[in-house]
Amino acid sequence: MQIKMTMGEKLKDLRVERGLTKKKLCQAIVISETVYNGVENDADHDTGYNRIIALARFYEVPTDHFLGYTESRITKNIELKQLHLTDNAIEILMNIKQNNHLLSQIIEHQNFMNLINSIDVYIRQFAAPNIGTINNMTKVVRYSIENYYSDGKNKPEVYDSTLNYINETLVNDDDYLRFRISERFNQILRDVYDANKENVREDIPQRISENNEITRHMTDILAKVK
């Protein structure tokens, strides 16, 4: 669940991020501290568009960010071709039925690029030749041992266990890479879950109430049917 910030909260966040005092900020955009305090404290409802423009230019964010039309701070229009998305992908992202805020949290995760790189390596089979080389070397070792004892030499007690150990070191590139992908995605999923669980818990009582109401309604219908 995305919690929208007020204009004052956004201004305070930007000011703190830049390490600015209110006095320095007001000097930079030529505005009185009294007026600015009212804006940052959300006490002045008549902010004035000129002041919003001045703040937007100073922080290099769109005015729509302060006006509540977008939570994005990106000022320039990004051409869709720069994102290298297909038409179908764009249509899916524009579908209001999905949780794009949740998608943003996944993309913003520090391990997201590692996840995508792992998928890329798997799909484009970059690692297959290297894994295949290692497997071939392992097979040569196994063949050498088997060939050495093939003429009736007494095999040591560890012969079978050694061959089994060598066989276990063979790597299935498909299983291995998909395991790495799933592990990285699971870590992202756990972190996103932790980041959102408090909001979910707050919503649970309402959900329980709604479910109980539905249950009672269904019970009444079943009673009438009987």
CSV table of C-alpha atoms in Angstrom, one decimal:
chain,number,residue,atom,x,y,z
A,1,MET,CA,0.0,0.0,0.0
A,2,GLN,CA,1.5,3.3,-1.1
A,3,ILE,CA,1.1,6.2,1.4
A,4,LYS,CA,1.0,9.5,-0.4
A,5,MET,CA,3.0,12.3,1.2
A,6,THR,CA,1.8,15.9,1.6
A,7,MET,CA,3.5,18.8,-0.2
A,8,GLY,CA,5.0,19.8,3.1
A,9,GLU,CA,6.4,16.3,3.8
A,10,LYS,CA,7.9,16.2,0.3
A,11,LEU,CA,9.5,19.6,0.7
A,12,LYS,CA,11.0,18.6,4.1
A,13,ASP,CA,12.4,15.4,2.7
A,14,LEU,CA,14.1,17.2,-0.2
A,15,ARG,CA,15.5,19.9,2.1
A,16,VAL,CA,16.9,17.4,4.5
A,17,GLU,CA,18.4,15.3,1.7
A,18,ARG,CA,20.2,18.4,0.4
A,19,GLY,CA,21.4,19.3,3.9
A,20,LEU,CA,19.7,22.7,3.8
A,21,THR,CA,18.5,24.8,6.6
A,22,LYS,CA,15.2,26.7,6.1
A,23,LYS,CA,17.1,30.0,6.1
A,24,LYS,CA,19.5,28.9,3.3
A,25,LEU,CA,16.6,27.5,1.2
A,26,CYS,CA,14.5,30.7,1.6
A,27,GLN,CA,17.5,32.8,0.6
A,28,ALA,CA,18.1,30.7,-2.5
A,29,ILE,CA,14.5,30.9,-3.8
A,30,VAL,CA,13.8,34.4,-2.4
A,31,ILE,CA,10.9,33.6,-0.1
A,32,SER,CA,10.3,34.6,3.5
A,33,GLU,CA,10.8,32.0,6.2
A,34,THR,CA,7.4,32.7,7.6
A,35,VAL,CA,5.7,31.8,4.3
A,36,TYR,CA,7.9,28.8,3.8
A,37,ASN,CA,7.3,27.5,7.3
A,38,GLY,CA,3.6,27.6,6.5
A,39,VAL,CA,4.1,25.6,3.3
A,40,GLU,CA,6.4,22.9,4.8
A,41,ASN,CA,4.1,22.5,7.8
A,42,ASP,CA,1.1,22.2,5.4
A,43,ALA,CA,-0.5,25.2,7.2
A,44,ASP,CA,-0.7,27.5,4.2
A,45,HIS,CA,-3.3,26.2,1.8
A,46,ASP,CA,-2.8,29.2,-0.6
A,47,THR,CA,0.8,28.4,-1.5
A,48,GLY,CA,0.7,30.1,-4.8
A,49,TYR,CA,1.7,28.6,-8.1
A,50,ASN,CA,4.8,30.8,-8.5
A,51,ARG,CA,6.2,29.5,-5.2
A,52,ILE,CA,5.6,25.9,-6.3
A,53,ILE,CA,7.4,26.6,-9.6
A,54,ALA,CA,10.3,28.2,-7.8
A,55,LEU,CA,10.6,25.2,-5.5
A,56,ALA,CA,10.3,22.8,-8.4
A,57,ARG,CA,13.0,24.5,-10.3
A,58,PHE,CA,15.3,24.6,-7.3
A,59,TYR,CA,14.9,20.9,-6.6
A,60,GLU,CA,14.7,20.0,-10.3
A,61,VAL,CA,11.4,18.0,-9.8
A,62,PRO,CA,8.1,18.4,-11.6
A,63,THR,CA,5.5,20.7,-10.2
A,64,ASP,CA,3.1,17.7,-10.4
A,65,HIS,CA,5.2,16.1,-7.7
A,66,PHE,CA,4.3,18.8,-5.2
A,67,LEU,CA,0.7,19.0,-6.4
A,68,GLY,CA,0.1,15.4,-5.7
A,69,TYR,CA,-0.4,14.2,-9.3
A,70,THR,CA,2.7,12.0,-9.2
A,71,GLU,CA,5.1,10.7,-6.6
A,72,SER,CA,7.9,10.7,-9.2
A,73,ARG,CA,10.7,13.3,-8.9
A,74,ILE,CA,11.8,12.8,-12.5
A,75,THR,CA,11.4,16.0,-14.4
A,76,LYS,CA,12.2,15.1,-18.0
A,77,ASN,CA,9.9,13.0,-20.2
A,78,ILE,CA,11.5,9.7,-20.9
A,79,GLU,CA,10.8,8.3,-24.4
A,80,LEU,CA,9.4,4.8,-24.2
A,81,LYS,CA,12.0,3.5,-26.6
A,82,GLN,CA,14.7,4.3,-24.0
A,83,LEU,CA,13.0,1.7,-21.7
A,84,HIS,CA,13.1,-1.0,-24.5
A,85,LEU,CA,9.7,-2.3,-23.5
A,86,THR,CA,7.3,-4.1,-25.9
A,87,ASP,CA,3.8,-2.7,-26.5
A,88,ASN,CA,2.3,-5.6,-24.5
A,89,ALA,CA,4.6,-4.8,-21.6
A,90,ILE,CA,3.6,-1.1,-21.7
A,91,GLU,CA,-0.1,-2.1,-21.7
A,92,ILE,CA,0.4,-4.3,-18.7
A,93,LEU,CA,2.1,-1.6,-16.8
A,94,MET,CA,-0.7,0.9,-17.6
A,95,ASN,CA,-3.3,-1.6,-16.3
A,96,ILE,CA,-4.6,-0.1,-13.1
A,97,LYS,CA,-5.7,-3.5,-11.8
A,98,GLN,CA,-2.1,-4.5,-11.0
A,99,ASN,CA,0.0,-3.1,-8.1
A,100,ASN,CA,2.6,-1.1,-9.8
A,101,HIS,CA,3.8,0.2,-6.5
A,102,LEU,CA,4.7,-3.3,-5.5
A,103,LEU,CA,6.5,-3.8,-8.9
A,104,SER,CA,8.5,-0.6,-8.1
A,105,GLN,CA,9.6,-2.0,-4.8
A,106,ILE,CA,10.9,-5.1,-6.5
A,107,ILE,CA,12.7,-3.1,-9.1
A,108,GLU,CA,14.2,-0.8,-6.5
A,109,HIS,CA,15.6,-3.7,-4.4
A,110,GLN,CA,19.4,-3.7,-4.2
A,111,ASN,CA,19.5,-7.3,-5.6
A,112,PHE,CA,17.2,-6.7,-8.5
A,113,MET,CA,20.0,-6.2,-11.0
A,114,ASN,CA,21.6,-9.5,-9.8
A,115,LEU,CA,18.3,-11.2,-10.3
A,116,ILE,CA,18.0,-9.9,-13.9
A,117,ASN,CA,21.6,-10.7,-14.7
A,118,SER,CA,21.1,-14.3,-13.4
A,119,ILE,CA,18.0,-14.7,-15.6
A,120,ASP,CA,19.9,-13.2,-18.6
A,121,VAL,CA,22.8,-15.7,-18.1
A,122,TYR,CA,20.3,-18.5,-17.9
A,123,ILE,CA,18.2,-17.5,-20.9
A,124,ARG,CA,21.1,-16.7,-23.1
A,125,GLN,CA,23.1,-19.8,-21.9
A,126,PHE,CA,26.2,-17.8,-21.1
A,127,ALA,CA,27.3,-20.2,-18.4
A,128,ALA,CA,26.5,-23.5,-20.2
A,129,PRO,CA,29.9,-23.8,-22.0
A,130,ASN,CA,31.9,-23.2,-18.8
A,131,ILE,CA,29.8,-25.6,-16.8
A,132,GLY,CA,30.1,-28.1,-19.6
A,133,THR,CA,33.9,-27.8,-19.6
A,134,ILE,CA,34.0,-28.5,-15.8
A,135,ASN,CA,31.7,-31.5,-16.2
A,136,ASN,CA,33.9,-32.9,-19.0
A,137,MET,CA,37.0,-32.5,-16.9
A,138,THR,CA,35.2,-34.4,-14.1
A,139,LYS,CA,34.1,-37.1,-16.5
A,140,VAL,CA,37.7,-37.5,-17.6
A,141,VAL,CA,38.8,-38.0,-14.0
A,142,ARG,CA,36.1,-40.6,-13.5
A,143,TYR,CA,37.0,-42.4,-16.8
A,144,SER,CA,40.7,-42.5,-15.8
A,145,ILE,CA,39.9,-44.1,-12.5
A,146,GLU,CA,37.5,-46.7,-14.0
A,147,ASN,CA,40.0,-47.4,-16.8
A,148,TYR,CA,42.9,-47.9,-14.3
A,149,TYR,CA,41.0,-50.6,-12.4
A,150,SER,CA,39.4,-52.2,-15.5
A,151,ASP,CA,42.2,-54.9,-15.9
A,152,GLY,CA,41.3,-56.7,-12.7
A,153,LYS,CA,43.4,-54.7,-10.2
A,154,ASN,CA,42.2,-54.8,-6.6
A,155,LYS,CA,40.0,-51.9,-6.0
A,156,PRO,CA,40.4,-50.0,-2.8
A,157,GLU,CA,37.5,-49.8,-0.3
A,158,VAL,CA,36.8,-46.2,-1.2
A,159,TYR,CA,36.5,-47.0,-4.9
A,160,ASP,CA,32.7,-47.0,-5.1
A,161,SER,CA,32.3,-44.1,-2.7
A,162,THR,CA,34.9,-42.1,-4.7
A,163,LEU,CA,33.1,-42.6,-8.0
A,164,ASN,CA,29.8,-41.7,-6.4
A,165,TYR,CA,31.4,-38.5,-5.0
A,166,ILE,CA,32.7,-37.6,-8.5
A,167,ASN,CA,29.3,-38.2,-10.0
A,168,GLU,CA,27.7,-35.9,-7.5
A,169,THR,CA,30.1,-33.1,-8.5
A,170,LEU,CA,28.6,-33.1,-12.0
A,171,VAL,CA,26.6,-29.9,-12.4
A,172,ASN,CA,23.2,-29.7,-14.2
A,173,ASP,CA,23.4,-26.1,-15.5
A,174,ASP,CA,19.7,-25.8,-15.9
A,175,ASP,CA,18.9,-26.9,-12.3
A,176,TYR,CA,21.8,-24.9,-10.9
A,177,LEU,CA,21.0,-21.6,-12.6
A,178,ARG,CA,17.3,-21.8,-11.9
A,179,PHE,CA,18.1,-22.5,-8.3
A,180,ARG,CA,20.2,-19.3,-8.1
A,181,ILE,CA,17.4,-17.3,-9.8
A,182,SER,CA,14.8,-18.6,-7.3
A,183,GLU,CA,17.1,-17.9,-4.3
A,184,ARG,CA,17.6,-14.3,-5.4
A,185,PHE,CA,14.0,-13.7,-6.1
A,186,ASN,CA,13.0,-15.3,-2.8
A,187,GLN,CA,15.3,-12.9,-1.0
A,188,ILE,CA,13.8,-9.9,-2.7
A,189,LEU,CA,10.3,-11.2,-1.9
A,190,ARG,CA,11.1,-11.6,1.8
A,191,ASP,CA,12.5,-8.1,2.0
A,192,VAL,CA,9.4,-6.6,0.2
A,193,TYR,CA,7.2,-8.7,2.5
A,194,ASP,CA,8.9,-7.3,5.6
A,195,ALA,CA,8.6,-3.7,4.2
A,196,ASN,CA,4.9,-4.0,3.8
A,197,LYS,CA,3.8,-6.3,6.6
A,198,GLU,CA,2.9,-3.4,9.0
A,199,ASN,CA,0.5,-1.9,6.5
A,200,VAL,CA,-1.1,-5.3,5.9
A,201,ARG,CA,-1.6,-5.9,9.6
A,202,GLU,CA,-3.4,-2.6,9.9
A,203,ASP,CA,-5.8,-3.8,7.2
A,204,ILE,CA,-6.4,-7.2,8.6
A,205,PRO,CA,-9.3,-6.2,11.1
A,206,GLN,CA,-11.2,-4.7,8.2
A,207,ARG,CA,-10.7,-7.8,6.1
A,208,ILE,CA,-11.8,-10.0,8.9
A,209,SER,CA,-14.9,-7.9,9.4
A,210,GLU,CA,-15.7,-8.0,5.6
A,211,ASN,CA,-15.2,-11.8,5.5
A,212,ASN,CA,-17.4,-12.3,8.5
A,213,GLU,CA,-20.1,-10.2,6.9
A,214,ILE,CA,-19.9,-12.3,3.7
A,215,THR,CA,-20.0,-15.5,5.7
A,216,ARG,CA,-23.1,-14.4,7.5
A,217,HIS,CA,-24.7,-13.4,4.2
A,218,MET,CA,-23.9,-16.9,2.7
A,219,THR,CA,-25.2,-18.6,5.9
A,220,ASP,CA,-28.5,-16.7,5.5
A,221,ILE,CA,-28.8,-17.7,1.9
A,222,LEU,CA,-28.2,-21.4,2.7
A,223,ALA,CA,-30.8,-21.3,5.4
A,224,LYS,CA,-33.3,-20.0,3.0
A,225,VAL,CA,-32.4,-22.6,0.4
A,226,LYS,CA,-32.9,-25.4,3.0
